[in-house]
CSV table of C-alpha atoms and ligand atoms in Angstrom, one decimal:
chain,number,residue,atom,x,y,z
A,1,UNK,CA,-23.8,11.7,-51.1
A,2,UNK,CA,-27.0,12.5,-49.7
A,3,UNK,CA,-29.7,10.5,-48.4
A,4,UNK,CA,-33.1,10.5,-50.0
A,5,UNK,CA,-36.1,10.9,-47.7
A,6,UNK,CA,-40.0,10.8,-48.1
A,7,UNK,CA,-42.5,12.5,-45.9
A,8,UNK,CA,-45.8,10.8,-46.0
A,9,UNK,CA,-48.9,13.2,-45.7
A,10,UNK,CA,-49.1,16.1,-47.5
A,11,UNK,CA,-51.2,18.2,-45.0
A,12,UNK,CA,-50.4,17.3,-41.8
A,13,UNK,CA,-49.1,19.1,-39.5
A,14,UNK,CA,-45.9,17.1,-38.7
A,15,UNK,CA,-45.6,16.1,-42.2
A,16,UNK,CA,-45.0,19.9,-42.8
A,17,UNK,CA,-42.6,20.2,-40.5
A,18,UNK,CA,-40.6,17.4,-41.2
A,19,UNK,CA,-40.6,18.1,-44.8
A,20,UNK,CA,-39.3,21.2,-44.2
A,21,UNK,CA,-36.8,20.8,-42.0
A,22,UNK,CA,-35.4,17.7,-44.3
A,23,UNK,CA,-35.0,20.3,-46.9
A,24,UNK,CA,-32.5,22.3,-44.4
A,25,UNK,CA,-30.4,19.7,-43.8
A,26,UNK,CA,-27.6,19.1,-46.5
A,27,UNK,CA,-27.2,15.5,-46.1
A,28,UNK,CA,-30.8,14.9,-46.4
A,29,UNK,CA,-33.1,15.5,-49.5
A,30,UNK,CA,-36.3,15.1,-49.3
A,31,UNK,CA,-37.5,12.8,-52.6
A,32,UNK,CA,-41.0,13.1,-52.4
A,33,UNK,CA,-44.3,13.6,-50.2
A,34,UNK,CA,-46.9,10.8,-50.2
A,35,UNK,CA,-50.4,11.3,-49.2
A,36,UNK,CA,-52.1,7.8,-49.0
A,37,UNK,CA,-55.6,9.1,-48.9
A,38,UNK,CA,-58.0,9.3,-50.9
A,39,UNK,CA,-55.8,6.4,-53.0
A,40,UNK,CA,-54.9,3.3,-51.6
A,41,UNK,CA,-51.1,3.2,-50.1
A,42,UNK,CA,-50.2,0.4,-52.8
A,43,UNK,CA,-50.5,3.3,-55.7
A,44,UNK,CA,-48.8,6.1,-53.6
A,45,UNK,CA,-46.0,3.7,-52.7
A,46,UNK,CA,-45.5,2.5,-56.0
A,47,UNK,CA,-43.7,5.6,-57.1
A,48,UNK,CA,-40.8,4.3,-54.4
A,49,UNK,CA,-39.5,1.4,-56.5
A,50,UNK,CA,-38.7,3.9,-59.1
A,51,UNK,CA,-36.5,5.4,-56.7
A,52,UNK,CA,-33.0,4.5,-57.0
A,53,UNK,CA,-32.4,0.9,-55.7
A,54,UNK,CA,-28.5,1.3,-54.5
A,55,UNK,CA,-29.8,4.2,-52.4
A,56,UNK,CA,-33.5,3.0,-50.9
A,57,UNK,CA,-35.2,6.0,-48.7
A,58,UNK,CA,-35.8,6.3,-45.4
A,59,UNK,CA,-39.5,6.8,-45.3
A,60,UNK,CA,-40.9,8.9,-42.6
A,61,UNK,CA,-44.5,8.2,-41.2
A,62,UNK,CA,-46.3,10.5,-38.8
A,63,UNK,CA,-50.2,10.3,-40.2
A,64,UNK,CA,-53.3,8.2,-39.0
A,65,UNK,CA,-53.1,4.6,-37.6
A,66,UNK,CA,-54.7,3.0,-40.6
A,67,UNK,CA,-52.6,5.0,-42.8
A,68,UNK,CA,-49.4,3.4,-40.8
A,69,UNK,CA,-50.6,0.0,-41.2
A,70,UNK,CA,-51.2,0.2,-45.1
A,71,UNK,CA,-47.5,1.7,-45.3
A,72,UNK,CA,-46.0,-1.4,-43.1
A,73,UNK,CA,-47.7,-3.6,-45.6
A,74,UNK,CA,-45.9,-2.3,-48.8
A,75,UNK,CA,-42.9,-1.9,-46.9
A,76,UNK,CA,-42.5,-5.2,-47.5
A,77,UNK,CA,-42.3,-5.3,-51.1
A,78,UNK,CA,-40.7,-1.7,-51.4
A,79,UNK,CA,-36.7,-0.9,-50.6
A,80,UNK,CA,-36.5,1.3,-48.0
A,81,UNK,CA,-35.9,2.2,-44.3
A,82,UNK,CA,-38.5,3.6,-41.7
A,83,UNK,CA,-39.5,6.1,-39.0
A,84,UNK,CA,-43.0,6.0,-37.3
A,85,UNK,CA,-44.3,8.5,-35.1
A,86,UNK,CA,-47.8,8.0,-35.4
A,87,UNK,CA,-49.7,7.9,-32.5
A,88,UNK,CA,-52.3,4.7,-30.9
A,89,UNK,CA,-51.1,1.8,-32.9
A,90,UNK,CA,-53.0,-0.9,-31.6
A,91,UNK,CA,-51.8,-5.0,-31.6
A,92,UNK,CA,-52.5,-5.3,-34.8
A,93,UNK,CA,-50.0,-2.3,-36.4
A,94,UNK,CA,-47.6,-3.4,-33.5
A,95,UNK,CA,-47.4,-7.1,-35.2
A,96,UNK,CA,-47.2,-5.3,-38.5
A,97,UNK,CA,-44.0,-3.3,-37.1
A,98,UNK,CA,-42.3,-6.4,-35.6
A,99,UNK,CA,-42.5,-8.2,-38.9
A,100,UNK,CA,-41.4,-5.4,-41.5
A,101,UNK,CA,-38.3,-5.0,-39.0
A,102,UNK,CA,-37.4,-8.3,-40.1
A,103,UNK,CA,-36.4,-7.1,-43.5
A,104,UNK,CA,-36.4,-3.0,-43.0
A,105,UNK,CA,-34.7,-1.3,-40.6
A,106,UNK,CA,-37.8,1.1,-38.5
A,107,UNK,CA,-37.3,3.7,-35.8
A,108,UNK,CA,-40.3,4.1,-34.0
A,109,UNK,CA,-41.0,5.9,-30.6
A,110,UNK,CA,-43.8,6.9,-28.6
A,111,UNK,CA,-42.6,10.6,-28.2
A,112,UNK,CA,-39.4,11.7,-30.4
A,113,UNK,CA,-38.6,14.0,-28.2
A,114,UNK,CA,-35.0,13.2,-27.0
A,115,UNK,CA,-35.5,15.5,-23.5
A,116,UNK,CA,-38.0,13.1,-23.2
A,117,UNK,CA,-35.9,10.1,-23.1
A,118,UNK,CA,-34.4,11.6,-20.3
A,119,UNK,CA,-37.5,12.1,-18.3
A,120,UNK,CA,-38.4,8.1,-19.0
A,121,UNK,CA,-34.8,7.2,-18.0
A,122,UNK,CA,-35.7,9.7,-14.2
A,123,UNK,CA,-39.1,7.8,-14.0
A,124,UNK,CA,-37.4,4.3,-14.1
A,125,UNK,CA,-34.7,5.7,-11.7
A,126,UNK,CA,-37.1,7.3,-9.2
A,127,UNK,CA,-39.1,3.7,-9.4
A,128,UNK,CA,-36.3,1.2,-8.7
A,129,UNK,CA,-34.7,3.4,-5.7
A,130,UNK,CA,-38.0,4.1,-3.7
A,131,UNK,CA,-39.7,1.6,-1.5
A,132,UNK,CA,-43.4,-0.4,-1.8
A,133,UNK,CA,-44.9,2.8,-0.1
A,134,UNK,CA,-44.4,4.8,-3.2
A,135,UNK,CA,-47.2,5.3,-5.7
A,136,UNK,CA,-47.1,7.5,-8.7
A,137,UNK,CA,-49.5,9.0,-11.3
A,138,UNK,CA,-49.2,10.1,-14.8
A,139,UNK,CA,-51.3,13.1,-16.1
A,140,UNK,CA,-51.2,13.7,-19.9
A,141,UNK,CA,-52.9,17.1,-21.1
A,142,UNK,CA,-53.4,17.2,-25.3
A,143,UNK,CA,-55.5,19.4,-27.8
A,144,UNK,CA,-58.7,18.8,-28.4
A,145,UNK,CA,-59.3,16.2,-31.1
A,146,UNK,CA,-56.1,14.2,-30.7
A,147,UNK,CA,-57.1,11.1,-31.8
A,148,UNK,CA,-55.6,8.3,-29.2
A,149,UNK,CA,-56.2,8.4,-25.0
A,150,UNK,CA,-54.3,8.5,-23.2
A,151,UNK,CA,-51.1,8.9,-24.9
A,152,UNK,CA,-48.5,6.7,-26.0
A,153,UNK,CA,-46.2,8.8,-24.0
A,154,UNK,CA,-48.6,8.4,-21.1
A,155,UNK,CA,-48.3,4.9,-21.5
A,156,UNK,CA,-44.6,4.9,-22.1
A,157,UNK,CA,-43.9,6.7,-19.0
A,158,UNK,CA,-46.3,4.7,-16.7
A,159,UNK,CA,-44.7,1.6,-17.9
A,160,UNK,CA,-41.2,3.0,-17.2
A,161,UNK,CA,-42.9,3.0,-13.4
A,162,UNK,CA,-44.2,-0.5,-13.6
A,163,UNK,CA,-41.0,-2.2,-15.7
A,164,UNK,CA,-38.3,-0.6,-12.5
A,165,UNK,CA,-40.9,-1.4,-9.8
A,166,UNK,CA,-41.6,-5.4,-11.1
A,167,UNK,CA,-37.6,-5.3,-11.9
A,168,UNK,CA,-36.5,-4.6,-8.3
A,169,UNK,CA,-39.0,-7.2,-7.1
A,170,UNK,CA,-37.6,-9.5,-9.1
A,171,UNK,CA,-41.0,-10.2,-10.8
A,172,UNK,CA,-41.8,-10.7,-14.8
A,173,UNK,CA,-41.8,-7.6,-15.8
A,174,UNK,CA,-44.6,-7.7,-18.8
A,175,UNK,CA,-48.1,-9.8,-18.9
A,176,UNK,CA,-50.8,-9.4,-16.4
A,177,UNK,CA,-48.4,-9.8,-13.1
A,178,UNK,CA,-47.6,-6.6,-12.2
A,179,UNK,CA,-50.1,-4.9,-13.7
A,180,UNK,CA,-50.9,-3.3,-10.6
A,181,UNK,CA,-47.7,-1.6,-10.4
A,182,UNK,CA,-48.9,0.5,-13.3
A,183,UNK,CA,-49.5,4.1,-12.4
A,184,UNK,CA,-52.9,5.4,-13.1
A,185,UNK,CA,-53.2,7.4,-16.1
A,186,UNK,CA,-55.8,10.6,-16.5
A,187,UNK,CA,-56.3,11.9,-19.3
A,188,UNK,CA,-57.6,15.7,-20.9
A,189,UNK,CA,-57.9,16.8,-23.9
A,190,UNK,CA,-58.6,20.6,-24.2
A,191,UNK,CA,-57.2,23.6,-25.7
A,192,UNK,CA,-54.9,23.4,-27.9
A,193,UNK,CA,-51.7,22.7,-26.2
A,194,UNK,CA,-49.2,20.4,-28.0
A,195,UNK,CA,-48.7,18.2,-25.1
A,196,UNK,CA,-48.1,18.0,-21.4
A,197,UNK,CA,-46.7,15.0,-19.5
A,198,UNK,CA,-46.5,15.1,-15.8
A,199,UNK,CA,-45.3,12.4,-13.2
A,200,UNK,CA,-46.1,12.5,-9.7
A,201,UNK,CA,-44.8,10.2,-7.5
A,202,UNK,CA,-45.1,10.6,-3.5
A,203,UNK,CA,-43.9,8.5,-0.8
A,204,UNK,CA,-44.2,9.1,3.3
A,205,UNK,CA,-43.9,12.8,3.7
A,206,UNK,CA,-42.2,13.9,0.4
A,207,UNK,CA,-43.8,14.0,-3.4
A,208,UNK,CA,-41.7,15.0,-6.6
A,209,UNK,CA,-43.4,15.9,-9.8
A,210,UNK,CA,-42.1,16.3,-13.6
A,211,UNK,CA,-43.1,18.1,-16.1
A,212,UNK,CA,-42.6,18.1,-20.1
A,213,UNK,CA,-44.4,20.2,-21.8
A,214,UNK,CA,-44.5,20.9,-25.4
A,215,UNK,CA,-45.2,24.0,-26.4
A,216,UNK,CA,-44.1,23.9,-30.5
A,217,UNK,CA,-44.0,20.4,-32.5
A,218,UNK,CA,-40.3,21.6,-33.7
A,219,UNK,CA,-39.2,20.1,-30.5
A,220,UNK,CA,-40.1,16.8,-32.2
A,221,UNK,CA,-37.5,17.5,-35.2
A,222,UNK,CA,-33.9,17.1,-33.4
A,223,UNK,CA,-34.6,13.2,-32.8
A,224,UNK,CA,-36.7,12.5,-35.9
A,225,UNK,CA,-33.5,13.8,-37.9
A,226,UNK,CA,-31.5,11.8,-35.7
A,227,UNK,CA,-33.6,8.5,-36.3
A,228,UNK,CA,-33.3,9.5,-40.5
A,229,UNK,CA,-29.9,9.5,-40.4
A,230,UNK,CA,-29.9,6.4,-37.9
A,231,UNK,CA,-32.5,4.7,-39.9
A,232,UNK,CA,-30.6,5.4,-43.0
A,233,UNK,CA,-27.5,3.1,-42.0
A,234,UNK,CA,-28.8,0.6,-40.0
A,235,UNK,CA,-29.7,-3.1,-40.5
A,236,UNK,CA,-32.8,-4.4,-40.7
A,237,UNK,CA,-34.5,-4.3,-37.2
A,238,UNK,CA,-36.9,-2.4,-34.6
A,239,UNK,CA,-35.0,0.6,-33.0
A,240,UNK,CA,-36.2,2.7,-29.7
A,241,UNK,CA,-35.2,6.6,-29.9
A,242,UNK,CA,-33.1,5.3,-27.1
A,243,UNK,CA,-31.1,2.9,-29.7
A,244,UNK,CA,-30.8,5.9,-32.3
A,245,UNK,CA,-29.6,8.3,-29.0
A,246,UNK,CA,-27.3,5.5,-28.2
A,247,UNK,CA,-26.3,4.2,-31.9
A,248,UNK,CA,-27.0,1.1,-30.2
A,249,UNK,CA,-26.7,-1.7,-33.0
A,250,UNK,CA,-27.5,-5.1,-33.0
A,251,UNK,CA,-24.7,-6.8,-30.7
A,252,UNK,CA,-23.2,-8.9,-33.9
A,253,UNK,CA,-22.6,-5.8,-35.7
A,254,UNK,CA,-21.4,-3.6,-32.8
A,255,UNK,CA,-17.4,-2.7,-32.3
B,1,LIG,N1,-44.1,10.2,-31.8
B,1,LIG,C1,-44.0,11.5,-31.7
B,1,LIG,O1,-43.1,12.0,-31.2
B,1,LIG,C2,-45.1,12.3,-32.3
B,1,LIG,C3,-45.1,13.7,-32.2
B,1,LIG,C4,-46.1,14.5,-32.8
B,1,LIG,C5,-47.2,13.8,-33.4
B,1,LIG,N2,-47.2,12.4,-33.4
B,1,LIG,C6,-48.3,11.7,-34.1
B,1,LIG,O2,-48.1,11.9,-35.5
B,1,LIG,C7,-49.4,11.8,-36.1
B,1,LIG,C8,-49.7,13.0,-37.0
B,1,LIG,O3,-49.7,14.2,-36.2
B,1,LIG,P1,-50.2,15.6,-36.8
B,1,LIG,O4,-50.2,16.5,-35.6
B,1,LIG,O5,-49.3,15.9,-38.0
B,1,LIG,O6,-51.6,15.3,-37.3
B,1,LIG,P2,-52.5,16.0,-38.4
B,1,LIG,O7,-52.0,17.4,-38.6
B,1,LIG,O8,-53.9,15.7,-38.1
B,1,LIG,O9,-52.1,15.2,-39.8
B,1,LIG,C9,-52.6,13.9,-40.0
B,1,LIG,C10,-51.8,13.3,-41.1
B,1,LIG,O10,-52.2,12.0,-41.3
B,1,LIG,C11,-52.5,11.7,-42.7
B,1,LIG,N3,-53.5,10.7,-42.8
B,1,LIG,C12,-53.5,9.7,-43.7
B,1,LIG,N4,-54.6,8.9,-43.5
B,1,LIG,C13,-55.3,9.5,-42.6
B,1,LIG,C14,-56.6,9.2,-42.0
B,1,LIG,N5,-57.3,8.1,-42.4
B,1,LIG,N6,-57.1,10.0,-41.1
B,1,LIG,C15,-56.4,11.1,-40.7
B,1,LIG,N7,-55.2,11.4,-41.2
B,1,LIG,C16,-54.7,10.6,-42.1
B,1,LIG,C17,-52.9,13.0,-43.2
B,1,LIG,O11,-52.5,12.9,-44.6
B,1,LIG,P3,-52.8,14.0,-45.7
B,1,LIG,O12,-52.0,15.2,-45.3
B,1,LIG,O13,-52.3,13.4,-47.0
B,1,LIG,O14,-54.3,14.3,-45.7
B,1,LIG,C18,-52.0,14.0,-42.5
B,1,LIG,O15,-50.8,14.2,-43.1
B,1,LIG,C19,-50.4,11.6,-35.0
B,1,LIG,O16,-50.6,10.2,-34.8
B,1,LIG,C20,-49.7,12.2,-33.8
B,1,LIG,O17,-50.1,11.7,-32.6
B,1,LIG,C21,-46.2,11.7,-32.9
């Protein structure tokens, strides 16, 4: 039995990719593409309760903030199951995403990348084992025109910084305390590079520096099709890349 799957945005880049690699997969058919502009999301989405109801999609977003948010909405009122990549969600799209994974099982993630994980997991490591003279920075290099700065990525990795540094100080490690264990963030956007992420982090006589670089969105594919297929089983709830890497389920349904 295969899994249906629908791509929303018809010319996007992503959206291209994803539809195409959906098509490869034999477990995976892809059921439709939806572009919710110029219509509203309500008449795009519509088409979805047609689908079959024992088998709801798994609806994969990568498009435009506002977009994402009209999606969450009908997501409420539509069967289905969830992975969003789009970039600079704000508060209000976050809230959006915490409620719909109430009753819809959603994968989202900053960066889908799953070598990327690993460089989040090294940044908290690096954090927690060094001392208060450490410092770091995070330098996040994007094409021209990307629409959100600095990246969610950026963001995700600087906070991987702050979370092991307020952790090993024993501190609250979210609100305004602690804040100033964030690393700064520059960001550039030029060229037309996919991405570039790079950590420094130098203490008393010694630095170390990472580097992720994306060079083809393709690398993107390998954990979105993981997250489909994640998505696609699990219950309702909000799941990290991490979770899907992991097939970490909620504790009450784990073995
Ligand atoms: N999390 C990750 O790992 C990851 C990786 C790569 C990209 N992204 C994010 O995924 C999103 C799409 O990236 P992309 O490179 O595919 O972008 P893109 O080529 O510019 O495509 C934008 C897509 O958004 C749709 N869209 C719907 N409403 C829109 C609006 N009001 N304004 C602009 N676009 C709208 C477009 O739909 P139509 O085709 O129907 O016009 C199009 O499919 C971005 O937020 C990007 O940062 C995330």
């Amino acid at each position: 039995m295969t899994t249906p799957v629908v791509v929303c945005g018809r010319s996007g880049r992503m959206a291209g990719l994803i539809a195409d690699a959906v098509s490869r997969e034999p477990d995976l058919h892809l059921t439709a593409r939806l572009s919710t502009r110029p219509q509203p999301a309500a008449d795009a989405l519509a088409a979805l309760a047609d689908l079959d109801r024992d088998r709801p999609p798994v609806v994969v977003d990568f498009t435009a903030r506002e977009a994402t948010a009209a999606l969450l909405v009908q997501a409420r009122t539509v069967p289905c199951s969830l992975v969003i990549g789009t970039s600079g969600l704000g508060e209000s799209e976050t809230a959006l995403l915490e409620e719909a994974g109430r009753h819809r099982a959603i994968v989202t993630a900053a960066n889908f990348s799953v070598a990327l994980l690993a460089v989040a997991g090294f940044v908290r490591d690096l954090s927690g084992r060094t001392d208060d003279s450490w410092d770091a920075g995070v330098l996040d290099i994007h094409f021209t025109g990307k629409r959100d700065r600095p990246s969610a990525t950026a963001r995700l990795l600087a906070a991987q910084w702050r979370t092991a540094r307020t952790r090993r100080r024993g501190r609250p490690e979210t609100g305004e305390e602690g804040a100033e264990e964030a690393p700064d963030i520059a960001a550039f956007r030029i060229g037309n590079a996919v991405s570039e992420h790079r950590i420094l982090a130098a203490g008393p006589g010694e630095h170390v520096e990472v580097v992720h670089r994306v060079a083809d969105r393709t690398a993107f594919l390998p954990g979105i099709l993981q997250s489909v297929r994640f998505a696609a089983g699990a219950p309702p709830g909000l799941y990290s890349l991490e979770d899907v890497a992991c097939e970490r389920l909620p504790a009450a349904l784990g073995p």
